[in-house]
Short mmCIF file of N, CA and C in Angstrom, two decimals:
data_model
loop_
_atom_site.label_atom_id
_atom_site.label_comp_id
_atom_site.label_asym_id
_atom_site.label_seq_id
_atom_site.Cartn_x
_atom_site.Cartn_y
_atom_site.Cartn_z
N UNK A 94 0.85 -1.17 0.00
CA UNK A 94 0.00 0.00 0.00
C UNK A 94 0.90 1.23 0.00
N UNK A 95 0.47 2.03 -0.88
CA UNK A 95 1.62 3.40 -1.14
C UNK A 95 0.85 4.33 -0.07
N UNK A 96 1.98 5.05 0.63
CA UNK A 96 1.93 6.16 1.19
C UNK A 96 1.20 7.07 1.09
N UNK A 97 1.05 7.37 0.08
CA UNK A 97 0.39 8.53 -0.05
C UNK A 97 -1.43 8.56 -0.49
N UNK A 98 -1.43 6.88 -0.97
CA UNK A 98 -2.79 6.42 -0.24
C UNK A 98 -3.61 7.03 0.76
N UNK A 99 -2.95 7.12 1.88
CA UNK A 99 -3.34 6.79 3.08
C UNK A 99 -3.88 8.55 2.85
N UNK A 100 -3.62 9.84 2.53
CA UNK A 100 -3.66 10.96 2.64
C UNK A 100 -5.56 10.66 2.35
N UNK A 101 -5.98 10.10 2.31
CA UNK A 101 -8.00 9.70 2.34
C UNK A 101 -8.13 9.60 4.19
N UNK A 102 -6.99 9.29 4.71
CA UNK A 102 -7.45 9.25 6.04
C UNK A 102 -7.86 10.81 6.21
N UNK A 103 -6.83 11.93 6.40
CA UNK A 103 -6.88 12.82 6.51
C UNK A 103 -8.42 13.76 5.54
N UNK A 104 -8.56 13.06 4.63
CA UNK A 104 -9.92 13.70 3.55
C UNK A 104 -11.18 13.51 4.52
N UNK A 105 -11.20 12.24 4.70
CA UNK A 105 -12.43 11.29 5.35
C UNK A 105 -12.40 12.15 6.79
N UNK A 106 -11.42 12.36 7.86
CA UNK A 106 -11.62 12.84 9.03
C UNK A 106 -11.82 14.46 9.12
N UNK A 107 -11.65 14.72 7.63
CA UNK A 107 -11.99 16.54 7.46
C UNK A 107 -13.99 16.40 7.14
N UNK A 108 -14.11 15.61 6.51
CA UNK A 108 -15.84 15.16 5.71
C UNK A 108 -15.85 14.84 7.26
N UNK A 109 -16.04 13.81 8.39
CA UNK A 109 -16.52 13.71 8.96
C UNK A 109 -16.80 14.61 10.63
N UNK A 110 -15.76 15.89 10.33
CA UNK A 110 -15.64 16.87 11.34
C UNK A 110 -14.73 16.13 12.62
N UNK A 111 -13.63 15.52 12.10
CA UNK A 111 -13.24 14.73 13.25
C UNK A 111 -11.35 15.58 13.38
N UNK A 112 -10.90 15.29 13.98
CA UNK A 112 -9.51 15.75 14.31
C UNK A 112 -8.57 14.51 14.79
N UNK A 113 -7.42 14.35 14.50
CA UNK A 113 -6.53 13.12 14.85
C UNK A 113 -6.39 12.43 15.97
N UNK A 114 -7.08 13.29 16.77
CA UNK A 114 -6.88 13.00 18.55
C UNK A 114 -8.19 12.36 18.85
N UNK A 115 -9.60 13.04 18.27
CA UNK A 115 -10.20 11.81 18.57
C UNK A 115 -10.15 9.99 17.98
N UNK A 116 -10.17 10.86 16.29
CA UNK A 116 -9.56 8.98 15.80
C UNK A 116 -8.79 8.36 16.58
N UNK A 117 -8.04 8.97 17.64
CA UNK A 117 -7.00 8.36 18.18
C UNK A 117 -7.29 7.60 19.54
N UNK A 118 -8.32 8.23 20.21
CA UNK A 118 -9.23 7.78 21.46
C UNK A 118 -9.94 6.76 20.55
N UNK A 119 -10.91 7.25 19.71
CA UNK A 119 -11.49 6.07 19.21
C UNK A 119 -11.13 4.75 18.99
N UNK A 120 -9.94 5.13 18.11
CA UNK A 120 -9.37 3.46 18.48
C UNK A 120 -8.57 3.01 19.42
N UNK A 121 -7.95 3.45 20.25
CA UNK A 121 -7.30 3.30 21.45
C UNK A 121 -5.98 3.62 20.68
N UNK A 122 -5.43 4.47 20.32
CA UNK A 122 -4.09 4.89 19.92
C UNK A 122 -3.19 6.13 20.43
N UNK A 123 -2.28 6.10 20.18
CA UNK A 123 -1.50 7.24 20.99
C UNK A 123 -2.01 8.04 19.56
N UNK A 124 -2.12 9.45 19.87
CA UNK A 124 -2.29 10.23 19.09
C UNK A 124 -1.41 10.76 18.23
N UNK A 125 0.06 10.43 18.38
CA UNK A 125 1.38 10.81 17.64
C UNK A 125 1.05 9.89 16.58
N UNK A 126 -0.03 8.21 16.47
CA UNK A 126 0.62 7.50 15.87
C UNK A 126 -0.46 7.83 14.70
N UNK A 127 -1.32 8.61 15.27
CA UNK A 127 -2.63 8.28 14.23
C UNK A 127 -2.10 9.81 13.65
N UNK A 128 -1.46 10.73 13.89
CA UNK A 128 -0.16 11.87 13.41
C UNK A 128 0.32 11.10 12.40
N UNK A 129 1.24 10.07 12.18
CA UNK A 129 2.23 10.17 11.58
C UNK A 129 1.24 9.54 10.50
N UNK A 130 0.04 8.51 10.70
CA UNK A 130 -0.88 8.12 9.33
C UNK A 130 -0.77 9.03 8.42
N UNK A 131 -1.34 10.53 9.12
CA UNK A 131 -2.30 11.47 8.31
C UNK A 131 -1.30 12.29 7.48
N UNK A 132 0.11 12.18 7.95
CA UNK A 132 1.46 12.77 7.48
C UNK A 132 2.17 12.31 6.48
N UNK A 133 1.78 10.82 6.44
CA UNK A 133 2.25 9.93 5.73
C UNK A 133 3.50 9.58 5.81
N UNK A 134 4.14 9.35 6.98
CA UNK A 134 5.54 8.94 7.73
C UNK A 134 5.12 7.51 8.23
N UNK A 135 4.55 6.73 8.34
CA UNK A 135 3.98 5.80 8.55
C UNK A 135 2.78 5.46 8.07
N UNK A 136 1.78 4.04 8.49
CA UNK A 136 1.09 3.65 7.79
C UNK A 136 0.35 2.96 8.63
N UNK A 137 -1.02 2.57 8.61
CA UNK A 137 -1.80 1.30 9.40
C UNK A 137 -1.24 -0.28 8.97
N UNK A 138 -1.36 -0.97 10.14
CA UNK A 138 -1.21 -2.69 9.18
C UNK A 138 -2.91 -2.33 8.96
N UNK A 139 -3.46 -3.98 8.16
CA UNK A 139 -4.35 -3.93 7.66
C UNK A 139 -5.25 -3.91 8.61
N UNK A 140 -5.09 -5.03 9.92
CA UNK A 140 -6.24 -5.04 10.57
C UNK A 140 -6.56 -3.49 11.28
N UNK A 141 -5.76 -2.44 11.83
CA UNK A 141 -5.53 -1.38 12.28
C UNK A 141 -6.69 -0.18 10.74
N UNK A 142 -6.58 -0.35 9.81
CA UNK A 142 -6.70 0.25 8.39
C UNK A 142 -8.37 -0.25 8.66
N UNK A 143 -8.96 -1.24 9.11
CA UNK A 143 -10.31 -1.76 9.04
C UNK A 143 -10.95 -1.67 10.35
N UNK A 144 -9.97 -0.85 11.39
CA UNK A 144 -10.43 -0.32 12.40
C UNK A 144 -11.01 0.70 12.24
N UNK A 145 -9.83 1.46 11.17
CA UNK A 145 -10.10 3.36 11.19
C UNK A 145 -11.63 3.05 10.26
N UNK A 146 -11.37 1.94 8.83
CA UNK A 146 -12.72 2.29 8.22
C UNK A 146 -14.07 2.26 9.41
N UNK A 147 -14.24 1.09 10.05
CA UNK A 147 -15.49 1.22 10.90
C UNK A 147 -15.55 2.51 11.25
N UNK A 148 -14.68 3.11 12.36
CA UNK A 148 -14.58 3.77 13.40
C UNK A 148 -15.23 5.01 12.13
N UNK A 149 -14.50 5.35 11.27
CA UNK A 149 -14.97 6.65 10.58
C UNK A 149 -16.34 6.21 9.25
N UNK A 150 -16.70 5.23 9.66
CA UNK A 150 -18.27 4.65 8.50
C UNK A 150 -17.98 4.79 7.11
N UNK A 151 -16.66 4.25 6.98
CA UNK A 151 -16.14 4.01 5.67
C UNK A 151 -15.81 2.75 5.10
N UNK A 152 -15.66 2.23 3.77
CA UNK A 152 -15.06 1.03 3.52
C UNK A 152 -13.52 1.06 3.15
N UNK A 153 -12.83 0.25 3.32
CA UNK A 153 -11.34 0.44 3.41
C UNK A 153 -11.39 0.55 1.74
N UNK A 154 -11.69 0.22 0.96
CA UNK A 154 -11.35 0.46 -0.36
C UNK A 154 -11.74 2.47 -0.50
N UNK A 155 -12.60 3.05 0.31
CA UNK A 155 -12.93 4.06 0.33
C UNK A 155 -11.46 5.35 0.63
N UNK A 156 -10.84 4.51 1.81
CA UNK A 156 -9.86 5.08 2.62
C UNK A 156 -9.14 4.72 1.24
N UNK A 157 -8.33 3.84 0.80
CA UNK A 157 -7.58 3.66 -0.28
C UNK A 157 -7.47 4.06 -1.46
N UNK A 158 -8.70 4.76 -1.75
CA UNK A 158 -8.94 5.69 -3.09
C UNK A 158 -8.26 6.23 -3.44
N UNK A 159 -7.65 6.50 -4.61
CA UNK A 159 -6.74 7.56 -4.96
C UNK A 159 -7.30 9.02 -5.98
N UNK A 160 -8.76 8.63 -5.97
CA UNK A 160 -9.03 10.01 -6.87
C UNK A 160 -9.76 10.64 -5.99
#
């Protein structure tokens, strides 16, 4: 999964009025880590990636979009 993929996390948590710190309570994460997702310095494993989709009422192919 490319990096810069992941920049739908950051789309999806702007559409849903959310900020990194709660995604980060939500799933039980330190908030630096759900930081470095939205930065794209890191990355979810998969099962972590099908956490964020629930948690934000998305499908992981949604989060993975590139257009």
């Amino acid at each position: 999964m490319e990096r810069k993929l992941l920049n739908r996390i950051r789309v999806v948590l702007a559409e849903k009025d959310m900020n990194n710190k709660q995604l980060a309570e939500l799933l039980g994460k330190d908030p630096a880590v759900v930081s470095k997702w939205v930065t794209n310095t890191n990355q979810p494993n998969v099962e972590t990636l099908i956490q964020i989709a629930k948690v934000l009422e998305v499908s992981v192919d949604e989060l993975l979009r590139t257009e």
